Amino acid sequence: MESHFSPGYVQNLLQSLKSSKIYTDLHNAAQTEVSKTSVRVSELKKGVQSGLAASGWERKLRNEIYQYLLSHPVSSHPQATPAEHIKEPLLYLRKAQQAWEKRILKSLNSMCTELNIPLARKRPEKEQKELAGRWTELGIDGPDLTQIRPVYAPKDFLEVIMCLQNPNYNAGDSSGTYTLWGLVQLPLKLSSINRLRLLYSDMAINQCQTGVDDSSDIPADMFDSDRVKLGKKVLQAEHSPIAQEYAKKGCPVSLREDLWSQILGINVDEFDVLYYEQLKANVIAHDLLVDSLLYKDVKLTATNDDQYFVFEDFLYQILLPFTRDTEVLSHFARNSASPPKSYIRGKLGDENFSVVYPPNGVIPFHGFAMYVAPLCYLYKEPVKLYYAFRAIYTRFFFRLHSISSHTQGIVCLSLLFENLLQTHEAELFFYLKSVGCQPLKIAFKWLVRAFSGYLSSDQVLLLWDRILAYNSLEILSVLAVSIFSFRKTNLLKVQSYNAAEAVLADLTTLQVIPLIQLSLFSK
């Protein structure tokens, strides 16, 4: 282990394991093994280890370590690097993220002042009982939302990203190789098309894929039935890396729920149910302003969508407890963003009286509910759905609404989209630019929402299969480029931004896997 990981990393891993539930479970299982009459005192250590391995605990421990490795990539920074540099190494992007956070907080506070409503209040007992009684029907009689507005939308965020500039880099130097037609003018490290082909090699055109070869036109015995048989064996193995490898070619609909749970390391037990119930009790006890923001967002997005409106009540049961979940705060250690703070009245600026607001540190924006909506097709139970969403958000989606130089961050994904389109569809890019339509202005909202609400729900899930399997969001940029390529003929006829937007308005008929294959492997 020492050859790959620094002593500090191993120490953090051990600390994380000791504070997790598996440590207690392993301790109890080891005591059970010790009490067995078959274990000799002379071979106590060996006997306990083999007993734990035989009863599946070694595999569970490996899964736990694997989840840690995925969510805490080994840092290339020296050991003494300050925490803020690890969060975001580039100073100008750190400052931009801080300025963006201040702007969001200012928007939230001005809404409080204008509407004369507090950030948080304790509900009267009568209201608590009434809310608890209609917990599964929260959409029927929600709060008054007439004056509530989203704090920001992807369009506002794009304007901030467009203005980012590296003070050490002169974009006007035409002698340099870094001259771009796009909106994002930053010298950041990106994946080349060859690296992407290598990364997504299992999606090559000569490989059978769920999402292509399991269509109703193809006899099930040719691919689908074998794929399901193999999937069942993978599930029996109960090993996260195997499930992740299997998902590279997509997950069959009947197995997706369990495969995703294995990949994400979700195994809901009575303690998890109890924790969810505590979050629910917190929702019932206190009313937060962000609750109204979430209600408004669900009404504006999922409720207006033919595919997701039936899940309205389900969405509230996930999103409202999520705002109270302080476990979510741990992801800020690897996020360029910082959790927003509020102060007790009359103690503004005094850190002794500051609290993270909302408790999970995430202020929802317009479209946030769509991170949850597609998962409603997978999980029937709110508790399981909750932990799946939390795991996906804290591993992937938080990067889609914060400014950073991370290759999976929205800034790099936007730049990757523009680079790939400029390189492989130069004629189309130049033409759209000449008629006043920057492609990123259309594609940005797709990227921020990971295409949720734009593609049909089954295609969103096929796309997210690959995000989980390859542990990468770069496939979002590849798909966005392939959509522009696919609609190229019509796009080359448009004369304005509105006309281009109309050509790309409806993506619900698209099949994502063939499009990605064509984009990556046909040239």
Short mmCIF file of C-alpha atoms in Angstrom, two decimals:
data_model
loop_
_atom_site.label_atom_id
_atom_site.label_comp_id
_atom_site.label_asym_id
_atom_site.label_seq_id
_atom_site.Cartn_x
_atom_site.Cartn_y
_atom_site.Cartn_z
CA MET A 1 0.00 0.00 0.00
CA GLU A 2 2.87 2.40 0.87
CA SER A 3 4.23 2.23 -2.69
CA HIS A 4 1.05 3.85 -4.07
CA PHE A 5 -0.21 6.00 -1.21
CA SER A 6 1.46 8.48 1.12
CA PRO A 7 1.41 7.76 4.89
CA GLY A 8 -0.91 10.77 5.32
CA TYR A 9 -3.42 9.34 2.83
CA VAL A 10 -3.37 5.92 4.54
CA GLN A 11 -3.86 7.66 7.91
CA ASN A 12 -6.90 9.55 6.59
CA LEU A 13 -8.31 6.33 5.14
CA LEU A 14 -7.91 4.52 8.47
CA GLN A 15 -9.49 7.46 10.29
CA SER A 16 -12.45 7.39 7.89
CA LEU A 17 -12.89 3.63 8.37
CA LYS A 18 -12.74 3.95 12.17
CA SER A 19 -15.53 6.52 12.14
CA SER A 20 -17.71 4.47 9.77
CA LYS A 21 -20.33 1.88 10.67
CA ILE A 22 -18.34 -0.97 9.09
CA TYR A 23 -15.68 -0.60 11.82
CA THR A 24 -18.21 -1.40 14.56
CA ASP A 25 -19.73 -4.21 12.49
CA LEU A 26 -16.28 -5.73 11.84
CA HIS A 27 -15.43 -5.48 15.53
CA ASN A 28 -18.62 -7.33 16.47
CA ALA A 29 -18.04 -9.96 13.75
CA ALA A 30 -14.46 -10.50 15.00
CA GLN A 31 -15.76 -11.04 18.55
CA THR A 32 -18.21 -13.62 17.19
CA GLU A 33 -15.33 -15.42 15.44
CA VAL A 34 -13.20 -15.40 18.62
CA SER A 35 -16.00 -17.03 20.61
CA LYS A 36 -16.18 -19.98 18.19
CA THR A 37 -14.82 -23.22 19.68
CA SER A 38 -13.08 -24.12 16.40
CA VAL A 39 -10.60 -21.21 16.75
CA ARG A 40 -7.38 -22.16 18.56
CA VAL A 41 -5.71 -19.64 20.85
CA SER A 42 -2.33 -20.33 19.20
CA GLU A 43 -3.74 -19.35 15.80
CA LEU A 44 -6.20 -16.73 17.00
CA LYS A 45 -5.29 -13.95 14.53
CA LYS A 46 -5.19 -16.28 11.53
CA GLY A 47 -8.41 -18.01 12.57
CA VAL A 48 -10.32 -14.72 13.00
CA GLN A 49 -9.04 -13.38 9.65
CA SER A 50 -10.03 -16.51 7.74
CA GLY A 51 -13.41 -16.57 9.53
CA LEU A 52 -14.13 -12.95 8.58
CA ALA A 53 -13.08 -13.60 4.98
CA ALA A 54 -15.30 -16.70 4.77
CA SER A 55 -18.33 -14.79 6.07
CA GLY A 56 -17.94 -12.01 3.47
CA TRP A 57 -16.45 -9.29 5.67
CA GLU A 58 -13.22 -9.04 3.68
CA ARG A 59 -15.25 -8.23 0.56
CA LYS A 60 -17.31 -5.63 2.45
CA LEU A 61 -14.11 -3.99 3.73
CA ARG A 62 -12.65 -3.95 0.20
CA ASN A 63 -15.84 -2.28 -1.07
CA GLU A 64 -15.63 0.36 1.66
CA ILE A 65 -11.97 1.12 0.81
CA TYR A 66 -12.81 1.23 -2.90
CA GLN A 67 -15.58 3.78 -2.27
CA TYR A 68 -13.09 5.93 -0.34
CA LEU A 69 -10.53 5.72 -3.17
CA LEU A 70 -13.16 6.81 -5.72
CA SER A 71 -14.40 9.78 -3.72
CA HIS A 72 -10.94 10.81 -2.41
CA PRO A 73 -8.52 10.63 -5.37
CA VAL A 74 -4.84 10.63 -4.42
CA SER A 75 -3.65 14.24 -4.36
CA SER A 76 -0.57 15.25 -6.35
CA HIS A 77 0.03 18.12 -3.90
CA PRO A 78 2.90 17.99 -1.38
CA GLN A 79 1.89 17.07 2.16
CA ALA A 80 2.21 20.60 3.59
CA THR A 81 -0.12 22.14 0.98
CA PRO A 82 -2.79 24.40 2.58
CA ALA A 83 -6.33 22.98 2.49
CA GLU A 84 -7.63 25.82 0.28
CA HIS A 85 -4.98 25.00 -2.36
CA ILE A 86 -6.10 21.36 -2.37
CA LYS A 87 -9.71 22.49 -2.82
CA GLU A 88 -8.68 24.70 -5.77
CA PRO A 89 -5.01 25.26 -6.73
CA LEU A 90 -5.58 28.33 -8.97
CA LEU A 91 -5.96 31.59 -7.06
CA TYR A 92 -8.00 33.45 -9.70
CA LEU A 93 -10.59 30.61 -9.79
CA ARG A 94 -10.71 30.54 -5.98
CA LYS A 95 -11.47 34.26 -5.97
CA ALA A 96 -14.09 33.84 -8.72
CA GLN A 97 -15.85 31.07 -6.74
CA GLN A 98 -15.82 33.21 -3.57
CA ALA A 99 -17.29 36.18 -5.48
CA TRP A 100 -19.98 33.87 -6.95
CA GLU A 101 -20.87 32.56 -3.48
CA LYS A 102 -21.21 36.13 -2.17
CA ARG A 103 -23.51 36.95 -5.08
CA ILE A 104 -25.74 33.92 -4.32
CA LEU A 105 -25.92 34.84 -0.62
CA LYS A 106 -26.71 38.45 -1.48
CA SER A 107 -29.57 37.26 -3.73
CA LEU A 108 -30.89 35.02 -0.93
CA ASN A 109 -30.65 37.75 1.72
CA SER A 110 -32.29 40.37 -0.51
CA MET A 111 -35.23 37.98 -1.04
CA CYS A 112 -35.54 37.62 2.75
CA THR A 113 -35.53 41.40 3.19
CA GLU A 114 -37.97 42.12 0.34
CA LEU A 115 -40.49 39.47 1.39
CA ASN A 116 -39.87 39.97 5.12
CA ILE A 117 -39.41 36.24 5.75
CA PRO A 118 -36.71 34.65 7.96
CA LEU A 119 -34.08 32.19 6.72
CA ALA A 120 -35.43 29.71 9.27
CA ARG A 121 -38.27 29.47 11.78
CA LYS A 122 -39.65 26.88 14.16
CA ARG A 123 -43.05 25.62 13.07
CA PRO A 124 -45.98 25.89 15.53
CA GLU A 125 -47.08 22.52 16.89
CA LYS A 126 -50.32 22.53 14.91
CA GLU A 127 -48.40 23.07 11.64
CA GLN A 128 -45.95 20.29 12.57
CA LYS A 129 -48.79 17.78 13.08
CA GLU A 130 -50.45 18.82 9.85
CA LEU A 131 -47.17 18.47 7.88
CA ALA A 132 -46.41 15.05 9.40
CA GLY A 133 -49.92 13.92 8.43
CA ARG A 134 -49.48 14.73 4.76
CA TRP A 135 -45.77 13.79 4.41
CA THR A 136 -46.46 11.56 1.40
CA GLU A 137 -48.64 14.25 -0.26
CA LEU A 138 -46.52 17.38 0.22
CA GLY A 139 -47.38 18.74 -3.22
CA ILE A 140 -51.09 19.18 -2.45
CA ASP A 141 -50.97 22.13 -0.09
CA GLY A 142 -47.49 23.64 -0.21
CA PRO A 143 -46.32 27.12 0.86
CA ASP A 144 -47.24 30.33 -0.97
CA LEU A 145 -44.70 30.59 -3.81
CA THR A 146 -46.03 33.60 -5.75
CA GLN A 147 -43.13 35.86 -4.75
CA ILE A 148 -40.42 33.20 -4.44
CA ARG A 149 -37.90 33.21 -7.32
CA PRO A 150 -34.89 30.93 -8.01
CA VAL A 151 -31.66 32.32 -6.55
CA TYR A 152 -29.94 31.76 -9.91
CA ALA A 153 -30.30 29.80 -13.13
CA PRO A 154 -27.65 28.11 -15.34
CA LYS A 155 -27.78 31.17 -17.64
CA ASP A 156 -26.54 33.42 -14.79
CA PHE A 157 -23.78 30.95 -13.97
CA LEU A 158 -22.63 30.86 -17.60
CA GLU A 159 -22.26 34.66 -17.60
CA VAL A 160 -19.87 34.35 -14.65
CA ILE A 161 -17.84 31.59 -16.37
CA MET A 162 -17.64 33.64 -19.60
CA CYS A 163 -15.97 36.47 -17.66
CA LEU A 164 -13.25 34.28 -16.10
CA GLN A 165 -9.72 35.32 -17.03
CA ASN A 166 -6.30 34.06 -16.01
CA PRO A 167 -4.34 37.22 -15.05
CA ASN A 168 -1.08 35.51 -16.13
CA TYR A 169 -2.34 34.75 -19.63
CA ASN A 170 -2.86 37.18 -22.49
CA ALA A 171 -5.75 35.89 -24.62
CA GLY A 172 -5.04 38.59 -27.23
CA ASP A 173 -1.64 37.12 -28.11
CA SER A 174 -2.36 35.73 -31.57
CA SER A 175 1.12 34.21 -31.84
CA GLY A 176 0.19 31.70 -29.14
CA THR A 177 -1.45 28.40 -29.99
CA TYR A 178 -4.28 29.01 -27.53
CA THR A 179 -6.69 31.04 -29.66
CA LEU A 180 -10.27 29.84 -29.40
CA TRP A 181 -13.58 30.78 -30.97
CA GLY A 182 -15.49 29.81 -27.84
CA LEU A 183 -16.75 31.64 -24.76
CA VAL A 184 -14.38 30.03 -22.24
CA GLN A 185 -10.90 31.48 -22.75
CA LEU A 186 -8.88 29.65 -20.12
CA PRO A 187 -5.69 27.57 -20.44
CA LEU A 188 -6.82 24.49 -18.48
CA LYS A 189 -5.77 20.87 -18.81
CA LEU A 190 -8.30 18.87 -20.85
CA SER A 191 -8.59 15.33 -22.19
CA SER A 192 -7.70 14.89 -25.86
CA ILE A 193 -10.00 12.98 -28.21
CA ASN A 194 -7.51 10.08 -28.17
CA ARG A 195 -7.55 9.90 -24.39
CA LEU A 196 -11.37 9.93 -24.44
CA ARG A 197 -11.40 7.11 -27.01
CA LEU A 198 -9.12 5.12 -24.75
CA LEU A 199 -11.17 5.90 -21.62
CA TYR A 200 -14.46 4.94 -23.31
CA SER A 201 -13.03 2.05 -25.37
CA ASP A 202 -15.69 -0.32 -23.97
CA MET A 203 -18.28 1.81 -25.78
CA ALA A 204 -16.67 1.19 -29.19
CA ILE A 205 -18.98 0.46 -32.13
CA ASN A 206 -17.81 -3.19 -32.29
CA GLN A 207 -18.88 -3.78 -28.64
CA CYS A 208 -22.45 -4.80 -27.76
CA GLN A 209 -24.19 -2.20 -25.57
CA THR A 210 -27.25 -1.98 -23.37
CA GLY A 211 -29.13 0.92 -24.96
CA VAL A 212 -28.43 -0.29 -28.52
CA ASP A 213 -28.38 -4.09 -28.79
CA ASP A 214 -31.26 -4.68 -26.37
CA SER A 215 -33.82 -2.84 -28.50
CA SER A 216 -37.14 -4.53 -29.23
CA ASP A 217 -36.12 -5.07 -32.89
CA ILE A 218 -33.32 -7.46 -31.88
CA PRO A 219 -34.20 -10.95 -30.55
CA ALA A 220 -33.63 -11.05 -26.77
CA ASP A 221 -31.64 -14.31 -26.94
CA MET A 222 -28.94 -12.60 -29.03
CA PHE A 223 -27.75 -10.19 -26.36
CA ASP A 224 -30.22 -9.12 -23.71
CA SER A 225 -30.81 -12.47 -21.96
CA ASP A 226 -27.06 -13.22 -21.76
CA ARG A 227 -26.42 -9.71 -20.46
CA VAL A 228 -29.03 -10.17 -17.69
CA LYS A 229 -27.55 -13.58 -16.73
CA LEU A 230 -24.09 -12.03 -16.42
CA GLY A 231 -25.56 -9.10 -14.45
CA LYS A 232 -27.09 -11.48 -11.90
CA LYS A 233 -23.68 -13.14 -11.41
CA VAL A 234 -22.12 -9.71 -10.92
CA LEU A 235 -24.70 -8.86 -8.25
CA GLN A 236 -24.03 -12.16 -6.46
CA ALA A 237 -20.32 -11.28 -6.27
CA GLU A 238 -21.23 -8.13 -4.24
CA HIS A 239 -18.01 -6.37 -5.27
CA SER A 240 -18.18 -2.69 -6.34
CA PRO A 241 -15.33 -2.74 -8.93
CA ILE A 242 -16.91 -5.68 -10.78
CA ALA A 243 -20.32 -3.95 -10.87
CA GLN A 244 -18.64 -0.76 -12.13
CA GLU A 245 -16.81 -2.67 -14.90
CA TYR A 246 -20.06 -4.39 -15.92
CA ALA A 247 -21.90 -1.04 -16.14
CA LYS A 248 -19.45 0.25 -18.78
CA LYS A 249 -21.69 -1.39 -21.37
CA GLY A 250 -24.86 -0.24 -19.63
CA CYS A 251 -27.18 -1.74 -17.01
CA PRO A 252 -30.28 -3.79 -17.92
CA VAL A 253 -33.43 -2.06 -16.65
CA SER A 254 -34.34 -4.95 -14.32
CA LEU A 255 -30.93 -4.87 -12.58
CA ARG A 256 -30.05 -1.17 -12.64
CA GLU A 257 -31.30 -0.35 -9.13
CA ASP A 258 -29.14 -3.04 -7.47
CA LEU A 259 -26.12 -2.43 -9.72
CA TRP A 260 -26.11 1.30 -8.97
CA SER A 261 -26.44 0.57 -5.23
CA GLN A 262 -23.39 -1.72 -5.46
CA ILE A 263 -21.35 0.81 -7.47
CA LEU A 264 -22.21 3.61 -5.02
CA GLY A 265 -21.68 1.43 -1.94
CA ILE A 266 -25.28 1.81 -0.72
CA ASN A 267 -26.55 -0.83 1.65
CA VAL A 268 -29.47 0.64 3.57
CA ASP A 269 -29.94 -0.81 7.06
CA GLU A 270 -31.99 0.17 10.13
CA PHE A 271 -29.44 2.86 11.13
CA ASP A 272 -29.78 4.54 7.73
CA VAL A 273 -33.58 4.41 8.04
CA LEU A 274 -33.32 5.98 11.50
CA TYR A 275 -31.03 8.74 10.18
CA TYR A 276 -33.50 9.54 7.38
CA GLU A 277 -36.32 9.68 9.95
CA GLN A 278 -34.27 12.20 11.99
CA LEU A 279 -33.83 14.37 8.88
CA LYS A 280 -37.58 14.11 8.27
CA ALA A 281 -38.25 15.17 11.88
CA ASN A 282 -36.00 18.21 11.32
CA VAL A 283 -38.04 19.15 8.24
CA ILE A 284 -41.26 18.89 10.22
CA ALA A 285 -39.86 20.92 13.16
CA HIS A 286 -38.31 23.82 11.21
CA ASP A 287 -39.27 25.75 8.10
CA LEU A 288 -36.33 27.01 5.99
CA LEU A 289 -36.40 29.53 3.15
CA VAL A 290 -34.60 26.97 0.95
CA ASP A 291 -37.68 24.71 1.34
CA SER A 292 -39.67 27.30 -0.62
CA LEU A 293 -36.88 27.48 -3.21
CA LEU A 294 -37.12 23.70 -3.66
CA TYR A 295 -40.92 23.75 -3.83
CA LYS A 296 -40.70 26.47 -6.49
CA ASP A 297 -38.04 24.55 -8.43
CA VAL A 298 -40.08 21.33 -8.48
CA LYS A 299 -43.16 23.32 -9.65
CA LEU A 300 -41.14 25.00 -12.43
CA THR A 301 -39.31 21.88 -13.65
CA ALA A 302 -40.49 18.36 -12.76
CA THR A 303 -44.19 19.24 -12.39
CA ASN A 304 -44.17 20.70 -15.91
CA ASP A 305 -42.48 17.63 -17.39
CA ASP A 306 -44.59 14.81 -18.85
CA GLN A 307 -42.08 12.22 -17.64
CA TYR A 308 -41.65 13.38 -14.04
CA PHE A 309 -44.80 15.19 -12.83
CA VAL A 310 -46.09 12.00 -11.16
CA PHE A 311 -43.06 12.02 -8.84
CA GLU A 312 -43.73 15.48 -7.36
CA ASP A 313 -44.45 14.24 -3.82
CA PHE A 314 -41.54 11.82 -4.01
CA LEU A 315 -39.15 14.66 -4.91
CA TYR A 316 -40.10 16.68 -1.82
CA GLN A 317 -39.48 13.62 0.38
CA ILE A 318 -35.89 13.53 -0.92
CA LEU A 319 -34.99 17.20 -1.39
CA LEU A 320 -36.33 18.60 1.91
CA PRO A 321 -34.42 16.12 4.14
CA PHE A 322 -31.34 16.64 1.92
CA THR A 323 -31.12 20.31 2.98
CA ARG A 324 -30.86 19.21 6.66
CA ASP A 325 -28.19 16.53 6.08
CA THR A 326 -24.88 17.66 7.62
CA GLU A 327 -23.16 14.53 6.23
CA VAL A 328 -23.21 16.33 2.87
CA LEU A 329 -20.78 18.93 4.29
CA SER A 330 -17.90 16.43 4.06
CA HIS A 331 -17.74 16.83 0.27
CA PHE A 332 -16.63 20.46 0.67
CA ALA A 333 -13.15 19.16 1.58
CA ARG A 334 -12.67 18.34 -2.15
CA ASN A 335 -14.97 21.01 -3.56
CA SER A 336 -13.76 24.48 -4.61
CA ALA A 337 -16.94 25.88 -3.00
CA SER A 338 -17.39 26.57 0.71
CA PRO A 339 -20.61 26.10 2.67
CA PRO A 340 -22.47 29.43 3.08
CA LYS A 341 -22.75 30.88 6.58
CA SER A 342 -25.46 32.81 8.35
CA TYR A 343 -25.27 34.63 11.67
CA ILE A 344 -27.58 34.78 14.66
CA ARG A 345 -29.51 38.07 14.63
CA GLY A 346 -27.45 40.95 16.02
CA LYS A 347 -24.17 38.97 15.84
CA LEU A 348 -23.28 39.59 12.17
CA GLY A 349 -19.59 38.91 11.48
CA ASP A 350 -18.95 37.17 14.82
CA GLU A 351 -17.70 33.66 13.88
CA ASN A 352 -18.72 32.34 17.32
CA PHE A 353 -22.36 32.88 16.30
CA SER A 354 -22.14 31.65 12.69
CA VAL A 355 -24.04 28.62 11.39
CA VAL A 356 -23.91 26.86 8.04
CA TYR A 357 -27.07 27.68 6.09
CA PRO A 358 -28.71 25.55 4.85
CA PRO A 359 -27.34 22.79 7.15
CA ASN A 360 -26.06 20.76 4.15
CA GLY A 361 -24.27 23.82 2.69
CA VAL A 362 -26.00 23.59 -0.72
CA ILE A 363 -28.23 26.43 -1.95
CA PRO A 364 -30.51 25.01 -4.67
CA PHE A 365 -30.69 26.71 -8.07
CA HIS A 366 -33.20 26.55 -10.93
CA GLY A 367 -33.16 22.91 -12.13
CA PHE A 368 -31.65 21.34 -8.99
CA ALA A 369 -34.67 19.01 -8.57
CA MET A 370 -33.82 17.39 -11.92
CA TYR A 371 -30.78 15.70 -10.34
CA VAL A 372 -33.28 13.57 -8.39
CA ALA A 373 -36.13 13.14 -10.91
CA PRO A 374 -34.65 10.33 -13.11
CA LEU A 375 -33.77 8.30 -10.00
CA CYS A 376 -37.49 8.08 -9.16
CA TYR A 377 -37.77 5.49 -11.95
CA LEU A 378 -35.22 3.28 -10.17
CA TYR A 379 -36.05 3.34 -6.48
CA LYS A 380 -39.51 2.66 -5.08
CA GLU A 381 -38.57 3.41 -1.47
CA PRO A 382 -37.80 7.04 -0.51
CA VAL A 383 -35.01 6.01 1.89
CA LYS A 384 -33.06 4.06 -0.74
CA LEU A 385 -33.66 6.82 -3.28
CA TYR A 386 -32.40 9.37 -0.77
CA TYR A 387 -29.06 7.63 -0.19
CA ALA A 388 -28.58 6.98 -3.93
CA PHE A 389 -29.12 10.67 -4.71
CA ARG A 390 -26.84 11.80 -1.89
CA ALA A 391 -24.06 9.48 -3.09
CA ILE A 392 -24.35 10.60 -6.74
CA TYR A 393 -24.51 14.28 -5.78
CA THR A 394 -21.50 14.20 -3.43
CA ARG A 395 -19.44 12.18 -5.92
CA PHE A 396 -20.37 13.86 -9.21
CA PHE A 397 -23.06 16.52 -9.46
CA PHE A 398 -21.63 19.06 -7.01
CA ARG A 399 -18.95 19.73 -9.66
CA LEU A 400 -21.61 20.95 -12.12
CA HIS A 401 -22.37 24.16 -10.23
CA SER A 402 -19.06 25.32 -8.77
CA ILE A 403 -16.10 27.12 -10.38
CA SER A 404 -12.91 25.03 -10.36
CA SER A 405 -10.03 23.82 -12.53
CA HIS A 406 -10.94 20.16 -11.87
CA THR A 407 -11.21 18.14 -15.09
CA GLN A 408 -14.71 17.02 -14.02
CA GLY A 409 -15.80 20.57 -13.14
CA ILE A 410 -18.28 22.57 -15.21
CA VAL A 411 -15.58 25.00 -16.41
CA CYS A 412 -13.45 22.20 -17.90
CA LEU A 413 -16.53 20.39 -19.27
CA SER A 414 -17.62 23.60 -21.04
CA LEU A 415 -14.12 24.13 -22.43
CA LEU A 416 -13.91 20.47 -23.50
CA PHE A 417 -17.23 20.82 -25.34
CA GLU A 418 -16.00 23.92 -27.19
CA ASN A 419 -12.62 22.34 -27.99
CA LEU A 420 -14.10 19.12 -29.37
CA LEU A 421 -16.71 20.97 -31.42
CA GLN A 422 -14.15 23.45 -32.76
CA THR A 423 -11.77 20.60 -33.69
CA HIS A 424 -14.19 18.11 -35.20
CA GLU A 425 -17.00 20.34 -36.47
CA ALA A 426 -15.02 23.47 -37.37
CA GLU A 427 -17.35 24.47 -40.21
CA LEU A 428 -20.44 24.20 -37.97
CA PHE A 429 -18.82 26.06 -35.06
CA PHE A 430 -17.60 28.92 -37.29
CA TYR A 431 -20.98 29.20 -39.04
CA LEU A 432 -22.96 29.34 -35.76
CA LYS A 433 -20.55 31.93 -34.39
CA SER A 434 -20.96 34.02 -37.55
CA VAL A 435 -24.76 34.15 -37.11
CA GLY A 436 -24.41 35.20 -33.47
CA CYS A 437 -24.98 31.81 -31.85
CA GLN A 438 -22.27 30.59 -29.50
CA PRO A 439 -22.85 26.80 -29.18
CA LEU A 440 -22.06 26.78 -25.44
CA LYS A 441 -24.98 29.14 -24.77
CA ILE A 442 -27.28 26.31 -25.86
CA ALA A 443 -25.31 23.36 -24.48
CA PHE A 444 -24.48 24.80 -21.05
CA LYS A 445 -27.90 24.06 -19.51
CA TRP A 446 -27.60 20.43 -20.73
CA LEU A 447 -24.21 20.07 -19.02
CA VAL A 448 -25.28 21.68 -15.71
CA ARG A 449 -28.30 19.35 -15.42
CA ALA A 450 -26.44 16.28 -16.78
CA PHE A 451 -29.12 16.25 -19.54
CA SER A 452 -31.90 15.50 -17.04
CA GLY A 453 -35.15 17.00 -18.31
CA TYR A 454 -33.83 17.30 -21.87
CA LEU A 455 -33.43 13.65 -22.94
CA SER A 456 -36.12 11.02 -22.41
CA SER A 457 -35.80 9.42 -18.94
CA ASP A 458 -34.58 6.02 -20.19
CA GLN A 459 -31.79 7.74 -22.15
CA VAL A 460 -30.80 9.83 -19.11
CA LEU A 461 -30.40 6.62 -17.10
CA LEU A 462 -28.32 4.99 -19.88
CA LEU A 463 -26.09 8.08 -19.87
CA TRP A 464 -25.78 8.08 -16.07
CA ASP A 465 -24.88 4.35 -16.22
CA ARG A 466 -21.72 5.42 -18.01
CA ILE A 467 -21.01 8.32 -15.61
CA LEU A 468 -21.01 5.86 -12.70
CA ALA A 469 -19.15 3.16 -14.62
CA TYR A 470 -16.30 5.36 -15.86
CA ASN A 471 -16.33 7.60 -12.77
CA SER A 472 -16.25 10.60 -15.11
CA LEU A 473 -18.54 13.43 -16.24
CA GLU A 474 -16.59 14.04 -19.48
CA ILE A 475 -19.13 11.95 -21.38
CA LEU A 476 -21.57 14.90 -20.98
CA SER A 477 -19.35 17.10 -23.19
CA VAL A 478 -18.92 14.28 -25.74
CA LEU A 479 -22.70 13.82 -25.97
CA ALA A 480 -23.30 17.57 -26.34
CA VAL A 481 -20.86 17.67 -29.29
CA SER A 482 -22.48 14.61 -30.88
CA ILE A 483 -25.93 16.26 -30.69
CA PHE A 484 -24.63 19.30 -32.57
CA SER A 485 -23.04 16.96 -35.16
CA PHE A 486 -26.29 15.00 -35.51
CA ARG A 487 -28.36 18.16 -36.15
CA LYS A 488 -25.61 19.74 -38.30
CA THR A 489 -27.59 19.83 -41.56
CA ASN A 490 -30.40 21.87 -40.01
CA LEU A 491 -28.02 24.03 -37.95
CA LEU A 492 -26.15 25.12 -41.09
CA LYS A 493 -29.41 26.65 -42.37
CA VAL A 494 -30.22 28.82 -39.33
CA GLN A 495 -29.81 32.60 -39.43
CA SER A 496 -30.11 33.46 -35.71
CA TYR A 497 -29.58 32.21 -32.16
CA ASN A 498 -33.34 31.62 -31.69
CA ALA A 499 -33.50 29.48 -34.83
CA ALA A 500 -30.53 27.37 -33.64
CA GLU A 501 -32.18 26.97 -30.22
CA ALA A 502 -35.39 25.81 -31.94
CA VAL A 503 -33.45 23.14 -33.89
CA LEU A 504 -32.04 21.82 -30.60
CA ALA A 505 -35.14 22.37 -28.45
CA ASP A 506 -36.43 18.78 -28.46
CA LEU A 507 -33.89 16.05 -27.63
CA THR A 508 -36.40 13.47 -26.38
CA THR A 509 -36.21 11.39 -29.57
CA LEU A 510 -32.41 10.96 -29.44
CA GLN A 511 -30.66 7.67 -28.65
CA VAL A 512 -27.58 8.66 -26.65
CA ILE A 513 -25.33 5.59 -26.96
CA PRO A 514 -25.25 5.44 -30.81
CA LEU A 515 -24.62 9.21 -30.85
CA ILE A 516 -21.67 8.96 -28.45
CA GLN A 517 -20.28 6.02 -30.44
CA LEU A 518 -20.49 7.98 -33.69
CA SER A 519 -18.87 11.03 -32.12
CA LEU A 520 -15.96 9.12 -30.58
CA PHE A 521 -15.29 6.21 -32.90
CA SER A 522 -16.55 6.96 -36.42
CA LYS A 523 -13.79 9.39 -37.44
#
